[in-house]
Tab-separated table of C-alpha atoms in Angstrom:
chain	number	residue	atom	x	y	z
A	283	UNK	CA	-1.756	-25.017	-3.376
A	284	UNK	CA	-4.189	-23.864	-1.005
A	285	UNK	CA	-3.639	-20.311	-0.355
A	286	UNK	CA	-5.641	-18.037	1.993
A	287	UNK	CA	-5.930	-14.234	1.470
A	288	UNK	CA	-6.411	-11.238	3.448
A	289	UNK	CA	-7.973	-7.888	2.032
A	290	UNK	CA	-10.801	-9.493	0.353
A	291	UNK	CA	-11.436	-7.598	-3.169
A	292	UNK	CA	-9.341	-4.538	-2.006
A	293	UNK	CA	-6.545	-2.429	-4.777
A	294	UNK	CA	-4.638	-5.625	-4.121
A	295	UNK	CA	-6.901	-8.342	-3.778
A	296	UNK	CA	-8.919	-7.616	-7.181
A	297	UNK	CA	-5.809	-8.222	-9.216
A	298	UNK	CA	-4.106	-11.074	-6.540
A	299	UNK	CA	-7.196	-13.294	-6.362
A	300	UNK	CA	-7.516	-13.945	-10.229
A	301	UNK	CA	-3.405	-14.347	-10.676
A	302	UNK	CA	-3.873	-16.941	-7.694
A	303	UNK	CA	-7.205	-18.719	-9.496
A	304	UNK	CA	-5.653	-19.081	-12.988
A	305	UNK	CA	-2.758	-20.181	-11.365
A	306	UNK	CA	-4.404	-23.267	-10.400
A	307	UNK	CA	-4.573	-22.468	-6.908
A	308	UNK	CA	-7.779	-23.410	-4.444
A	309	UNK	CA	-7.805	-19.484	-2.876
A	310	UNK	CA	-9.679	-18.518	0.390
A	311	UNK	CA	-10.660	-14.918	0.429
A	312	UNK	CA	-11.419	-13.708	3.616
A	313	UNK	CA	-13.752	-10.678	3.909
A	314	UNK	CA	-15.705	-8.573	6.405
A	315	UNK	CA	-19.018	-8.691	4.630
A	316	UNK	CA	-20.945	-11.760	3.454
A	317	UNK	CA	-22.412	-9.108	0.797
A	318	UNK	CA	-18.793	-9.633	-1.064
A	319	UNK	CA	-19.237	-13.091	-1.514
A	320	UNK	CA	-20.549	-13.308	-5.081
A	321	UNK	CA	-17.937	-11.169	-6.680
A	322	UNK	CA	-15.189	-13.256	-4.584
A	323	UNK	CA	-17.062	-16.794	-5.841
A	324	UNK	CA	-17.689	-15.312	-9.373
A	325	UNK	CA	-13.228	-15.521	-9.337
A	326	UNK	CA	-13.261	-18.768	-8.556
A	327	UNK	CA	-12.394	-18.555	-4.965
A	328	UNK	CA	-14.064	-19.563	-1.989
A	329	UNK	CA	-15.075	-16.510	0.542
A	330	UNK	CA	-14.880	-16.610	4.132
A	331	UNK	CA	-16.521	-13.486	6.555
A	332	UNK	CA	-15.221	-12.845	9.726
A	333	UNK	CA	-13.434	-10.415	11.726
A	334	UNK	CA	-9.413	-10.610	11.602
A	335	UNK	CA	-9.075	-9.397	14.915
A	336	UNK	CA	-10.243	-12.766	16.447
A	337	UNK	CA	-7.219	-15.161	16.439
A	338	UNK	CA	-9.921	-17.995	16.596
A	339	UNK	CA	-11.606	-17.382	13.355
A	340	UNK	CA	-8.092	-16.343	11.561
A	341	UNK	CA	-6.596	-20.030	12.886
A	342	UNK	CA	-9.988	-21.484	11.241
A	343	UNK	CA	-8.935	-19.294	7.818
A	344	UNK	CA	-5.388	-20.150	8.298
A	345	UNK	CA	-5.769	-23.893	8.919
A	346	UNK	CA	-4.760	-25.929	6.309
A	347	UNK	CA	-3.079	-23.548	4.137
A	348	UNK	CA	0.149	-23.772	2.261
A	349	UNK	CA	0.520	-20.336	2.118
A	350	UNK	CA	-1.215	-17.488	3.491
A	351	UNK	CA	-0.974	-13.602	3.061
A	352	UNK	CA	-1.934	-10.627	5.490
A	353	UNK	CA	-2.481	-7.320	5.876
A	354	UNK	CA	-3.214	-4.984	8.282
A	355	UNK	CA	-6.515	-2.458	7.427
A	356	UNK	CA	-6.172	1.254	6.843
A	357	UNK	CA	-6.373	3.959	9.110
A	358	UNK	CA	-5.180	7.174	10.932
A	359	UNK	CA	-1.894	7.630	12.679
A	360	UNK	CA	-2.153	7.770	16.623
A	361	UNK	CA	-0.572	5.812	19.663
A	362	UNK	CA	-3.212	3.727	19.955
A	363	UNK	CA	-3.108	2.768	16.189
A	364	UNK	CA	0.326	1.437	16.726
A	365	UNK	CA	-0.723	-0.350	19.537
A	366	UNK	CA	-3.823	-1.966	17.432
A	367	UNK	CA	-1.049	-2.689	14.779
A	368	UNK	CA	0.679	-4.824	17.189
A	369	UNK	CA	-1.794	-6.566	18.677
A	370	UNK	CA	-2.712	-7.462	14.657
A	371	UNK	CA	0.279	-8.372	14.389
A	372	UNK	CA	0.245	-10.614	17.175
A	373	UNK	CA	-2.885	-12.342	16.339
A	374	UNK	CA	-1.624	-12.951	12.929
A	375	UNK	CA	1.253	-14.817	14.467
A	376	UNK	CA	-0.477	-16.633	17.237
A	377	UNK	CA	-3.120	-17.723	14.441
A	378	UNK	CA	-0.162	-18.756	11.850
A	379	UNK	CA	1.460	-20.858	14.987
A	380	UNK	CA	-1.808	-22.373	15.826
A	381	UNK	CA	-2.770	-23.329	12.168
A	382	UNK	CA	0.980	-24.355	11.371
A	383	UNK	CA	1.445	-22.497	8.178
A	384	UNK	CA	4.752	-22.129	7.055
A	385	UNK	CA	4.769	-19.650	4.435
A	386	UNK	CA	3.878	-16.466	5.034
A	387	UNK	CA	3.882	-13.447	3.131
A	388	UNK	CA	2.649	-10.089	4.480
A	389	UNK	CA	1.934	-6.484	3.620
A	390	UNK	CA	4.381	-3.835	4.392
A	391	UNK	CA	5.760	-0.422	3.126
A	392	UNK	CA	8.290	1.526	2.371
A	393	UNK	CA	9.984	3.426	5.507
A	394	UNK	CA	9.077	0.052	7.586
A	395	UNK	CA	13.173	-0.349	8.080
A	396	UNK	CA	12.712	3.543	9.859
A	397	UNK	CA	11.487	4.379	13.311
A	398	UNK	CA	10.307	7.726	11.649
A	399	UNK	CA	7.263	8.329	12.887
A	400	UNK	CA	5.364	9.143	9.691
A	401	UNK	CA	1.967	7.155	8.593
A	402	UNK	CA	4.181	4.528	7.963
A	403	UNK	CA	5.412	3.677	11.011
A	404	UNK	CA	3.138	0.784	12.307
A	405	UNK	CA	4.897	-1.221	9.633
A	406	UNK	CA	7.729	-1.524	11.286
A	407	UNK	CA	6.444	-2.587	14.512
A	408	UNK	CA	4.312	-5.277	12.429
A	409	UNK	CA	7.771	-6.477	10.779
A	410	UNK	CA	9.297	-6.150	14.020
A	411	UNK	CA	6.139	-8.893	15.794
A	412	UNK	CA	5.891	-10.768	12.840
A	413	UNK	CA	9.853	-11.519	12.373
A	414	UNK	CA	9.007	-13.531	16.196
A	415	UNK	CA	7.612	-16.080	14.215
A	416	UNK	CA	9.590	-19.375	13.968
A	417	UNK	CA	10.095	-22.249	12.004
A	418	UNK	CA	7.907	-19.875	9.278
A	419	UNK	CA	9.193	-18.918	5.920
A	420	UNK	CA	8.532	-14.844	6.042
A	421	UNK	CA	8.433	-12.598	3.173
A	422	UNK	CA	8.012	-9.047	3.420
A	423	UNK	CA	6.522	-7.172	0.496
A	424	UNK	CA	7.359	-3.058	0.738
A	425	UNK	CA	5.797	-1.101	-2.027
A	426	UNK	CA	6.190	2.534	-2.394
A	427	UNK	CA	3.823	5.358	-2.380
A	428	UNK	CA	0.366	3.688	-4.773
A	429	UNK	CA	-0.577	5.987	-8.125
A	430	UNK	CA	-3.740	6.284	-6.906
A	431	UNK	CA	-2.892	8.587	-3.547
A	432	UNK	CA	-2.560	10.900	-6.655
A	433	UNK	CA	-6.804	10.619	-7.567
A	434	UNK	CA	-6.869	12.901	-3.986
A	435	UNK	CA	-5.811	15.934	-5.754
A	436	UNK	CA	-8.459	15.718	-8.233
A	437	UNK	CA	-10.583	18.488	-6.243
A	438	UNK	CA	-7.486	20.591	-5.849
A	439	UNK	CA	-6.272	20.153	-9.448
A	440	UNK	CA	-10.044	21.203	-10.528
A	441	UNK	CA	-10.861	23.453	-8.566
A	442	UNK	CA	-7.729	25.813	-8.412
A	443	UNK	CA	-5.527	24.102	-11.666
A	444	UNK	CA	-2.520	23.011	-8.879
A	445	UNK	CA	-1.325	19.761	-6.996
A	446	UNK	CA	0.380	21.364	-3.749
A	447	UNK	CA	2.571	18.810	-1.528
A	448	UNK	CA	5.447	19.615	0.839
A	449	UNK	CA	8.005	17.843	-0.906
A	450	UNK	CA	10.113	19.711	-3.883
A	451	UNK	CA	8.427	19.478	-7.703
A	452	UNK	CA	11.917	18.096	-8.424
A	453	UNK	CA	12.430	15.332	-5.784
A	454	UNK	CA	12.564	11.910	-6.963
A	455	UNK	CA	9.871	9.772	-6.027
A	456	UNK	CA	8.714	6.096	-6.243
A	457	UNK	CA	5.458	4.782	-7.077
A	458	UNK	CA	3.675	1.838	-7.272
A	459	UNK	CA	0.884	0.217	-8.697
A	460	UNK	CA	-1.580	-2.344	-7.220
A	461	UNK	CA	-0.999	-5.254	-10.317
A	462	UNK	CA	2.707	-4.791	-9.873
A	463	UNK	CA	1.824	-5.289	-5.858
A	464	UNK	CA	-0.238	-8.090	-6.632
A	465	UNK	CA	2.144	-9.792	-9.017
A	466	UNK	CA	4.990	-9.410	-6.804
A	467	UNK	CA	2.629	-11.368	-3.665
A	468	UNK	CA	1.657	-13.915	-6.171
A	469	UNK	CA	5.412	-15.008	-7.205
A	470	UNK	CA	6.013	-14.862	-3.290
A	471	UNK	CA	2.900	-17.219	-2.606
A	472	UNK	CA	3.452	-19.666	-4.970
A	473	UNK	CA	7.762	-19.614	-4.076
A	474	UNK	CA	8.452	-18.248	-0.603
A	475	UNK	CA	11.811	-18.015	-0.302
A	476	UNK	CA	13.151	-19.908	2.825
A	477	UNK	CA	13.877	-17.725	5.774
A	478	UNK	CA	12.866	-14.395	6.494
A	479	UNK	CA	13.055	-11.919	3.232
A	480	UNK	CA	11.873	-8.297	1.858
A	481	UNK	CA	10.857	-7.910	-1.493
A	482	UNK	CA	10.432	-4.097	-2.582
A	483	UNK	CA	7.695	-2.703	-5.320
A	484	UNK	CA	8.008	0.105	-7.518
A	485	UNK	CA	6.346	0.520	-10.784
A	486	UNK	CA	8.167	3.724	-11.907
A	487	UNK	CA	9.923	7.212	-10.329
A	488	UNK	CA	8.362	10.384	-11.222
A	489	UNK	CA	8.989	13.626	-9.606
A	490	UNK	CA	6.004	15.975	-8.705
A	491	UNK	CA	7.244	18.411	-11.636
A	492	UNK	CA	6.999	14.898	-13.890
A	493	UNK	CA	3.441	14.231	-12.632
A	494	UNK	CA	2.330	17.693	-13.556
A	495	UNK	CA	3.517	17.775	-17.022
A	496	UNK	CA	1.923	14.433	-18.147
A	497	UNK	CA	-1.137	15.661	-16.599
A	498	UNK	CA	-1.313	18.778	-17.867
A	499	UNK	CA	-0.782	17.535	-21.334
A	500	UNK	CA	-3.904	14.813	-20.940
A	501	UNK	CA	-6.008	16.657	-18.993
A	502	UNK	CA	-5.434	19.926	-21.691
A	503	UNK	CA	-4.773	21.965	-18.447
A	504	UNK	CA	-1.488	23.995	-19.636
A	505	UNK	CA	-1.825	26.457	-16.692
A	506	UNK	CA	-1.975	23.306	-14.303
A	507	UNK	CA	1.329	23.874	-11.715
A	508	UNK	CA	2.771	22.248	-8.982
A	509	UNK	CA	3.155	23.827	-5.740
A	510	UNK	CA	5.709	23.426	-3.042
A	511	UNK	CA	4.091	24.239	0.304
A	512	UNK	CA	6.140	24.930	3.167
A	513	UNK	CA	5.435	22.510	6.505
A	514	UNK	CA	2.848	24.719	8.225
A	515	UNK	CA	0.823	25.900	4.866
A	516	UNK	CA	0.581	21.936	4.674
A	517	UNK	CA	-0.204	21.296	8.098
A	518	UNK	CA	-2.990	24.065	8.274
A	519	UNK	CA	-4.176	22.891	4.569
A	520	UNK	CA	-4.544	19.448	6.478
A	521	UNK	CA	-6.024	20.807	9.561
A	522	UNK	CA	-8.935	23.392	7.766
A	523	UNK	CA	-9.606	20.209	5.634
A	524	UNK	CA	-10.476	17.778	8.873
A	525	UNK	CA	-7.735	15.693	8.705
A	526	UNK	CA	-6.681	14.301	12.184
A	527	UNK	CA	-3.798	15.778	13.832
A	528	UNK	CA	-1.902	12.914	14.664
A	529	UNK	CA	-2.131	11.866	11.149
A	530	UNK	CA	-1.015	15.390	9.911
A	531	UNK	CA	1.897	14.796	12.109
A	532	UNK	CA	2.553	11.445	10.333
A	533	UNK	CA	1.940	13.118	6.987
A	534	UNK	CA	4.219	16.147	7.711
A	535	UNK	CA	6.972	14.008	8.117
A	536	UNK	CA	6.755	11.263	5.786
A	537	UNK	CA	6.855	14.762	3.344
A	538	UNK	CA	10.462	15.488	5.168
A	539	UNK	CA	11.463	12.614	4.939
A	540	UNK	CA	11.444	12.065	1.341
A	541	UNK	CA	12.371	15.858	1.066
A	542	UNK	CA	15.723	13.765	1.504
A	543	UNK	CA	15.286	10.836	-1.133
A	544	UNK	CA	18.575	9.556	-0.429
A	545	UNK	CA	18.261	8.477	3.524
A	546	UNK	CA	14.165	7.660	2.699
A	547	UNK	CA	14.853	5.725	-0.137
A	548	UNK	CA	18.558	4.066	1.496
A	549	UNK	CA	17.182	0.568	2.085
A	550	UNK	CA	14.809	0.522	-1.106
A	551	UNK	CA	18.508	1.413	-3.420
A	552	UNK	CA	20.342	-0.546	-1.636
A	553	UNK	CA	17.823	-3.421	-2.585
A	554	UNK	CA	15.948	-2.138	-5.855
A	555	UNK	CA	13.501	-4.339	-7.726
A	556	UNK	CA	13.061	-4.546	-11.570
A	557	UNK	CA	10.578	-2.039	-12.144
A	558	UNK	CA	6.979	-3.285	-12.615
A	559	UNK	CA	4.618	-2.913	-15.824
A	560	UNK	CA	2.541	0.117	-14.780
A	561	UNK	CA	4.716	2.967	-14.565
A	562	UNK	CA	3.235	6.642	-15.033
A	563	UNK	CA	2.370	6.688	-18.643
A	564	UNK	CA	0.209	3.608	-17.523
A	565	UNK	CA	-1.601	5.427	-14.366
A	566	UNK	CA	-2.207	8.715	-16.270
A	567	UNK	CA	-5.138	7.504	-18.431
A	568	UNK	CA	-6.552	5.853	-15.173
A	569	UNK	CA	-6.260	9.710	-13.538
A	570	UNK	CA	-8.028	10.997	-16.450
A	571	UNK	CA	-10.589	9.126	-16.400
A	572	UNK	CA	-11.444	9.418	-12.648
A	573	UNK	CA	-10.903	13.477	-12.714
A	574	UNK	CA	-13.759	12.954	-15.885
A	575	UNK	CA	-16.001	10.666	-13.741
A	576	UNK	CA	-15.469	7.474	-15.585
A	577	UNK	CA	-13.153	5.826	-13.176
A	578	UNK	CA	-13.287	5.243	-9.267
A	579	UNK	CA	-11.091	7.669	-7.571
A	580	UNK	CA	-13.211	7.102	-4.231
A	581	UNK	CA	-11.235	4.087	-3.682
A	582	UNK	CA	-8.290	5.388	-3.775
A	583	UNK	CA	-6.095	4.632	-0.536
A	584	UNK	CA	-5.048	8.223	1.171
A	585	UNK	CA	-1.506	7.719	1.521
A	586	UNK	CA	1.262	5.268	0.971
A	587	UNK	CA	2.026	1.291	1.644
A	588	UNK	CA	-0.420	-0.239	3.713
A	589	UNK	CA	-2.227	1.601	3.532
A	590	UNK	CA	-4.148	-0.874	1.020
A	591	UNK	CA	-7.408	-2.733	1.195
Protein backbone atom coordinates (compact mmCIF):
# COMPACT_ATOMS: atom_id res chain seq x y z
CA UNK A 1 0.00 0.00 0.00
CA UNK A 2 1.02 3.44 -0.15
CA UNK A 3 0.37 5.02 3.08
CA UNK A 4 1.07 8.66 4.07
CA UNK A 5 1.73 9.74 7.70
CA UNK A 6 1.32 12.67 9.79
CA UNK A 7 3.51 13.41 13.00
CA UNK A 8 6.72 12.70 11.41
CA UNK A 9 9.07 10.78 14.10
CA UNK A 10 6.81 11.92 17.04
CA UNK A 11 5.80 9.19 20.42
CA UNK A 12 3.69 7.72 17.66
CA UNK A 13 5.38 8.01 14.55
CA UNK A 14 8.83 6.37 15.81
CA UNK A 15 7.08 3.11 16.52
CA UNK A 16 4.17 3.52 13.42
CA UNK A 17 6.69 4.21 10.65
CA UNK A 18 8.82 0.94 11.14
CA UNK A 19 5.44 -1.38 11.76
CA UNK A 20 4.29 0.33 8.36
CA UNK A 21 8.00 -0.33 6.54
CA UNK A 22 8.33 -4.01 7.58
CA UNK A 23 4.96 -4.35 6.68
CA UNK A 24 5.80 -3.96 3.17
CA UNK A 25 4.28 -0.73 2.83
CA UNK A 26 5.84 2.36 0.54
CA UNK A 27 5.27 5.09 3.72
CA UNK A 28 5.35 8.95 3.24
CA UNK A 29 6.34 10.72 6.37
CA UNK A 30 5.50 14.11 6.39
CA UNK A 31 7.52 16.48 8.62
CA UNK A 32 8.10 20.16 9.42
CA UNK A 33 11.85 20.12 9.14
CA UNK A 34 13.97 18.88 6.23
CA UNK A 35 16.66 18.31 9.18
CA UNK A 36 14.38 15.00 10.02
CA UNK A 37 14.84 13.57 6.84
CA UNK A 38 17.72 11.14 7.43
CA UNK A 39 16.30 9.46 10.45
CA UNK A 40 12.80 9.21 8.46
CA UNK A 41 14.90 7.71 5.15
CA UNK A 42 17.23 5.63 7.46
CA UNK A 43 13.31 3.62 8.19
CA UNK A 44 12.82 3.09 4.93
CA UNK A 45 10.33 5.73 4.24
CA UNK A 46 10.29 8.54 2.06
CA UNK A 47 10.07 12.18 3.93
CA UNK A 48 8.15 15.00 2.80
CA UNK A 49 8.53 18.85 4.63
CA UNK A 50 5.88 21.11 4.55
CA UNK A 51 3.45 22.85 6.59
CA UNK A 52 -0.01 20.91 7.30
CA UNK A 53 -1.86 23.92 7.51
CA UNK A 54 -1.73 24.47 3.67
CA UNK A 55 -4.47 22.26 2.08
CA UNK A 56 -2.30 22.54 -1.17
CA UNK A 57 0.77 20.85 0.01
CA UNK A 58 -1.38 18.21 2.26
CA UNK A 59 -3.48 17.29 -1.25
CA UNK A 60 0.22 16.91 -2.83
CA UNK A 61 1.05 14.43 0.45
CA UNK A 62 -2.31 12.95 0.26
CA UNK A 63 -2.43 12.27 -3.48
CA UNK A 64 -2.13 8.94 -4.38
CA UNK A 65 -2.44 7.28 -1.16
CA UNK A 66 -4.35 4.24 -0.13
CA UNK A 67 -4.46 5.21 3.19
CA UNK A 68 -3.50 8.14 5.06
CA UNK A 69 -3.34 9.10 8.86
CA UNK A 70 -3.56 12.59 10.70
CA UNK A 71 -3.13 14.36 13.54
CA UNK A 72 -3.57 17.50 14.84
CA UNK A 73 -0.17 19.18 16.75
CA UNK A 74 -0.03 19.90 20.45
CA UNK A 75 -0.84 22.83 22.24
CA UNK A 76 -2.63 24.97 24.94
CA UNK A 77 -6.33 25.12 25.54
CA UNK A 78 -8.02 28.53 24.43
CA UNK A 79 -10.96 29.61 22.03
CA UNK A 80 -8.89 30.26 19.45
CA UNK A 81 -7.18 26.77 19.71
CA UNK A 82 -10.50 25.21 19.03
CA UNK A 83 -11.03 27.33 16.31
CA UNK A 84 -7.36 26.38 14.78
CA UNK A 85 -8.52 22.72 15.49
CA UNK A 86 -11.29 23.16 13.14
CA UNK A 87 -9.93 24.83 10.56
CA UNK A 88 -7.21 21.61 10.73
CA UNK A 89 -9.73 19.74 10.60
CA UNK A 90 -11.15 21.23 7.67
CA UNK A 91 -8.08 21.29 5.65
CA UNK A 92 -7.55 17.72 6.37
CA UNK A 93 -10.88 17.03 4.78
CA UNK A 94 -10.80 19.41 1.90
CA UNK A 95 -7.18 17.88 1.16
CA UNK A 96 -8.54 14.07 1.60
CA UNK A 97 -11.57 15.17 -0.95
CA UNK A 98 -9.19 16.74 -3.30
CA UNK A 99 -6.61 13.82 -3.30
CA UNK A 100 -9.54 11.14 -3.22
CA UNK A 101 -8.31 8.99 -0.44
CA UNK A 102 -10.63 6.75 0.94
CA UNK A 103 -9.27 5.49 4.03
CA UNK A 104 -8.65 7.53 6.63
CA UNK A 105 -7.60 7.07 10.01
CA UNK A 106 -7.04 9.94 12.47
CA UNK A 107 -5.85 10.87 15.93
CA UNK A 108 -8.25 11.39 18.68
CA UNK A 109 -8.70 10.98 22.53
CA UNK A 110 -10.46 9.96 25.10
CA UNK A 111 -13.38 12.48 26.29
CA UNK A 112 -13.74 13.35 22.33
CA UNK A 113 -17.57 11.81 22.68
CA UNK A 114 -17.88 14.89 25.67
CA UNK A 115 -18.45 18.57 25.15
CA UNK A 116 -16.47 18.94 28.52
CA UNK A 117 -14.40 21.52 28.06
CA UNK A 118 -11.15 20.03 29.38
CA UNK A 119 -7.73 19.90 27.14
CA UNK A 120 -9.47 17.45 25.35
CA UNK A 121 -12.06 19.10 23.90
CA UNK A 122 -10.83 20.11 20.34
CA UNK A 123 -11.15 16.41 19.65
CA UNK A 124 -14.43 16.41 19.47
CA UNK A 125 -14.93 19.24 17.25
CA UNK A 126 -12.16 17.49 14.92
CA UNK A 127 -14.43 14.17 15.03
CA UNK A 128 -17.33 16.28 14.68
CA UNK A 129 -15.55 18.13 10.93
CA UNK A 130 -13.97 15.13 10.02
CA UNK A 131 -17.23 12.73 10.30
CA UNK A 132 -18.44 15.50 7.10
CA UNK A 133 -16.36 13.56 5.03
CA UNK A 134 -18.11 11.29 2.46
CA UNK A 135 -17.71 8.41 0.48
CA UNK A 136 -14.38 8.00 3.04
CA UNK A 137 -13.82 5.03 5.21
CA UNK A 138 -13.14 6.90 8.82
CA UNK A 139 -11.56 5.41 11.75
CA UNK A 140 -11.17 7.09 14.89
CA UNK A 141 -8.36 6.03 17.19
CA UNK A 142 -9.04 7.36 21.13
CA UNK A 143 -6.25 6.49 23.44
CA UNK A 144 -6.26 7.34 27.02
CA UNK A 145 -4.09 9.42 29.14
CA UNK A 146 0.03 8.37 27.57
CA UNK A 147 2.57 6.87 30.52
CA UNK A 148 4.75 9.38 29.76
CA UNK A 149 2.47 12.60 31.08
CA UNK A 150 3.79 10.74 34.23
CA UNK A 151 7.93 11.76 33.34
CA UNK A 152 6.34 15.56 34.38
CA UNK A 153 6.40 14.75 37.96
CA UNK A 154 9.91 13.80 37.94
CA UNK A 155 10.91 17.38 39.47
CA UNK A 156 8.10 17.10 41.96
CA UNK A 157 8.78 13.46 42.89
CA UNK A 158 12.64 14.61 43.39
CA UNK A 159 12.49 17.40 44.73
CA UNK A 160 9.78 17.01 47.54
CA UNK A 161 9.37 12.75 47.38
CA UNK A 162 5.35 13.31 46.17
CA UNK A 163 3.25 13.15 42.84
CA UNK A 164 0.25 15.64 43.72
CA UNK A 165 -2.85 15.57 41.14
CA UNK A 166 -6.48 16.54 41.79
CA UNK A 167 -7.93 13.34 41.20
CA UNK A 168 -8.25 10.65 44.28
CA UNK A 169 -4.92 8.17 44.85
CA UNK A 170 -7.68 5.54 44.52
CA UNK A 171 -9.52 6.47 41.26
CA UNK A 172 -9.21 4.20 38.46
CA UNK A 173 -7.41 5.37 35.62
CA UNK A 174 -6.44 4.37 32.02
CA UNK A 175 -3.25 4.64 30.36
CA UNK A 176 -1.72 4.19 27.30
CA UNK A 177 1.34 3.66 25.63
CA UNK A 178 2.66 5.03 22.28
CA UNK A 179 3.54 1.17 20.63
CA UNK A 180 0.11 0.07 21.71
CA UNK A 181 -1.09 3.57 19.85
CA UNK A 182 0.97 2.82 17.04
CA UNK A 183 -0.02 -0.80 16.68
CA UNK A 184 -3.57 -0.10 16.97
CA UNK A 185 -3.12 2.80 13.71
CA UNK A 186 -1.16 0.25 11.89
CA UNK A 187 -3.97 -2.65 11.97
CA UNK A 188 -6.40 0.35 11.07
CA UNK A 189 -4.11 1.42 8.01
CA UNK A 190 -3.55 -1.65 6.56
CA UNK A 191 -7.74 -2.80 7.25
CA UNK A 192 -9.97 0.25 7.63
CA UNK A 193 -13.04 -0.90 8.46
CA UNK A 194 -15.81 0.38 6.05
CA UNK A 195 -17.79 3.28 7.35
CA UNK A 196 -17.12 5.53 10.02
CA UNK A 197 -15.59 3.67 13.34
CA UNK A 198 -13.74 4.38 16.87
CA UNK A 199 -11.21 2.22 18.02
CA UNK A 200 -10.15 2.90 21.80
CA UNK A 201 -6.37 2.37 23.34
CA UNK A 202 -5.46 1.45 26.68
CA UNK A 203 -2.40 -0.35 27.69
CA UNK A 204 -3.31 -0.90 31.39
CA UNK A 205 -5.46 0.89 34.54
CA UNK A 206 -3.53 2.00 37.43
CA UNK A 207 -4.73 4.23 40.09
CA UNK A 208 -2.47 7.14 41.38
CA UNK A 209 -2.02 5.07 44.78
CA UNK A 210 -0.86 2.05 42.14
CA UNK A 211 1.61 4.41 40.39
CA UNK A 212 3.17 5.40 43.65
CA UNK A 213 3.82 2.06 45.01
CA UNK A 214 5.62 0.63 41.90
CA UNK A 215 7.59 3.69 41.94
CA UNK A 216 8.49 3.86 45.18
CA UNK A 217 9.66 0.33 45.17
CA UNK A 218 12.08 1.04 41.86
CA UNK A 219 13.05 4.23 42.55
CA UNK A 220 14.00 2.96 46.52
CA UNK A 221 11.93 6.07 47.59
CA UNK A 222 9.72 4.39 50.53
CA UNK A 223 8.69 7.85 51.86
CA UNK A 224 7.52 8.73 48.18
CA UNK A 225 3.40 9.60 48.64
CA UNK A 226 0.75 10.62 46.61
CA UNK A 227 -1.10 13.69 47.19
CA UNK A 228 -4.66 14.63 46.55
CA UNK A 229 -4.84 18.38 45.96
CA UNK A 230 -7.99 20.08 46.18
CA UNK A 231 -9.10 22.25 42.78
CA UNK A 232 -7.59 25.61 43.77
CA UNK A 233 -4.14 24.17 45.45
CA UNK A 234 -4.00 22.68 41.77
CA UNK A 235 -5.01 25.60 39.98
CA UNK A 236 -2.55 27.98 41.92
CA UNK A 237 0.24 25.03 41.68
CA UNK A 238 -0.51 25.51 37.83
CA UNK A 239 -0.66 29.18 37.86
CA UNK A 240 2.86 29.93 40.18
CA UNK A 241 4.35 27.32 37.72
CA UNK A 242 3.43 29.48 34.30
CA UNK A 243 1.03 27.37 32.99
CA UNK A 244 -1.64 29.26 30.88
CA UNK A 245 -4.89 29.88 32.37
CA UNK A 246 -7.07 28.68 29.86
CA UNK A 247 -5.21 25.52 29.89
CA UNK A 248 -5.43 25.29 33.77
CA UNK A 249 -9.07 25.60 33.18
CA UNK A 250 -8.91 22.63 30.73
CA UNK A 251 -6.68 20.76 33.16
CA UNK A 252 -8.89 21.46 36.24
CA UNK A 253 -11.58 19.80 34.71
CA UNK A 254 -10.37 16.98 32.81
CA UNK A 255 -9.13 16.21 36.82
CA UNK A 256 -13.13 16.38 37.71
CA UNK A 257 -14.01 14.71 35.32
CA UNK A 258 -12.27 11.56 35.88
CA UNK A 259 -12.78 12.31 39.69
CA UNK A 260 -16.01 10.43 38.32
CA UNK A 261 -14.47 7.39 36.29
CA UNK A 262 -17.73 6.06 35.58
CA UNK A 263 -19.43 9.05 33.33
CA UNK A 264 -15.49 9.87 31.95
CA UNK A 265 -14.79 6.54 31.14
CA UNK A 266 -18.88 5.64 29.89
CA UNK A 267 -18.12 5.46 26.17
CA UNK A 268 -14.49 3.87 26.58
CA UNK A 269 -16.56 0.67 28.89
CA UNK A 270 -19.11 0.61 26.92
CA UNK A 271 -16.57 -0.11 24.00
CA UNK A 272 -13.29 -1.50 25.77
CA UNK A 273 -10.33 -2.76 23.77
CA UNK A 274 -8.09 -5.79 24.63
CA UNK A 275 -5.54 -4.26 26.61
CA UNK A 276 -2.22 -3.51 24.83
CA UNK A 277 1.42 -4.97 25.64
CA UNK A 278 2.85 -2.10 27.71
CA UNK A 279 0.96 -1.84 30.75
CA UNK A 280 2.64 -0.23 34.00
CA UNK A 281 5.15 -2.80 34.94
CA UNK A 282 6.36 -2.05 31.28
CA UNK A 283 6.48 2.00 31.65
CA UNK A 284 8.07 1.90 35.15
CA UNK A 285 11.63 0.98 34.05
CA UNK A 286 11.21 3.67 31.24
CA UNK A 287 10.32 6.29 34.40
CA UNK A 288 13.34 5.15 36.10
CA UNK A 289 15.47 5.64 33.80
CA UNK A 290 14.40 9.20 32.77
CA UNK A 291 14.13 10.38 36.68
CA UNK A 292 18.14 8.85 36.54
CA UNK A 293 18.96 10.76 33.29
CA UNK A 294 19.26 7.85 30.98
CA UNK A 295 16.00 8.21 29.22
CA UNK A 296 14.19 11.26 27.48
CA UNK A 297 11.55 12.57 29.69
CA UNK A 298 11.75 16.04 27.72
CA UNK A 299 9.63 14.52 25.16
CA UNK A 300 7.16 13.62 27.03
CA UNK A 301 3.64 15.04 25.82
CA UNK A 302 2.04 17.29 28.87
CA UNK A 303 -1.24 15.83 29.04
CA UNK A 304 -3.49 13.27 27.51
CA UNK A 305 -4.65 12.04 23.77
CA UNK A 306 -3.58 14.25 21.21
CA UNK A 307 -1.84 15.57 22.60
CA UNK A 308 0.95 13.45 20.64
CA UNK A 309 3.64 14.36 18.17
Amino acid sequence: MQITVLGSLGHIGQHLVPRLVQDGHNVTVVTSSERRFPAIQALGAKPLAGDIADATFLTTAFTGADAVFTMLAGGALSDDLIAAAIQQASTFRTAIAAAGVHNVVQLSSVGADKAQKSVLCTRMYVEREMRRLAGVNLAFVRPVGFWDNLLTFIPQIRNQHAMAANIPGSTRRAWAAPEDIATTVADLLERTPVGTTTRYVVSDFASGDQVVAALRAALRMPDLQYVELTDDQYRDGALAAGVPDALVTGMVTMGQGQRQAYRFYADLDAHMPELGTHGLSTFVPRFVAAYNGKGDAGNAAPFAGGHTR
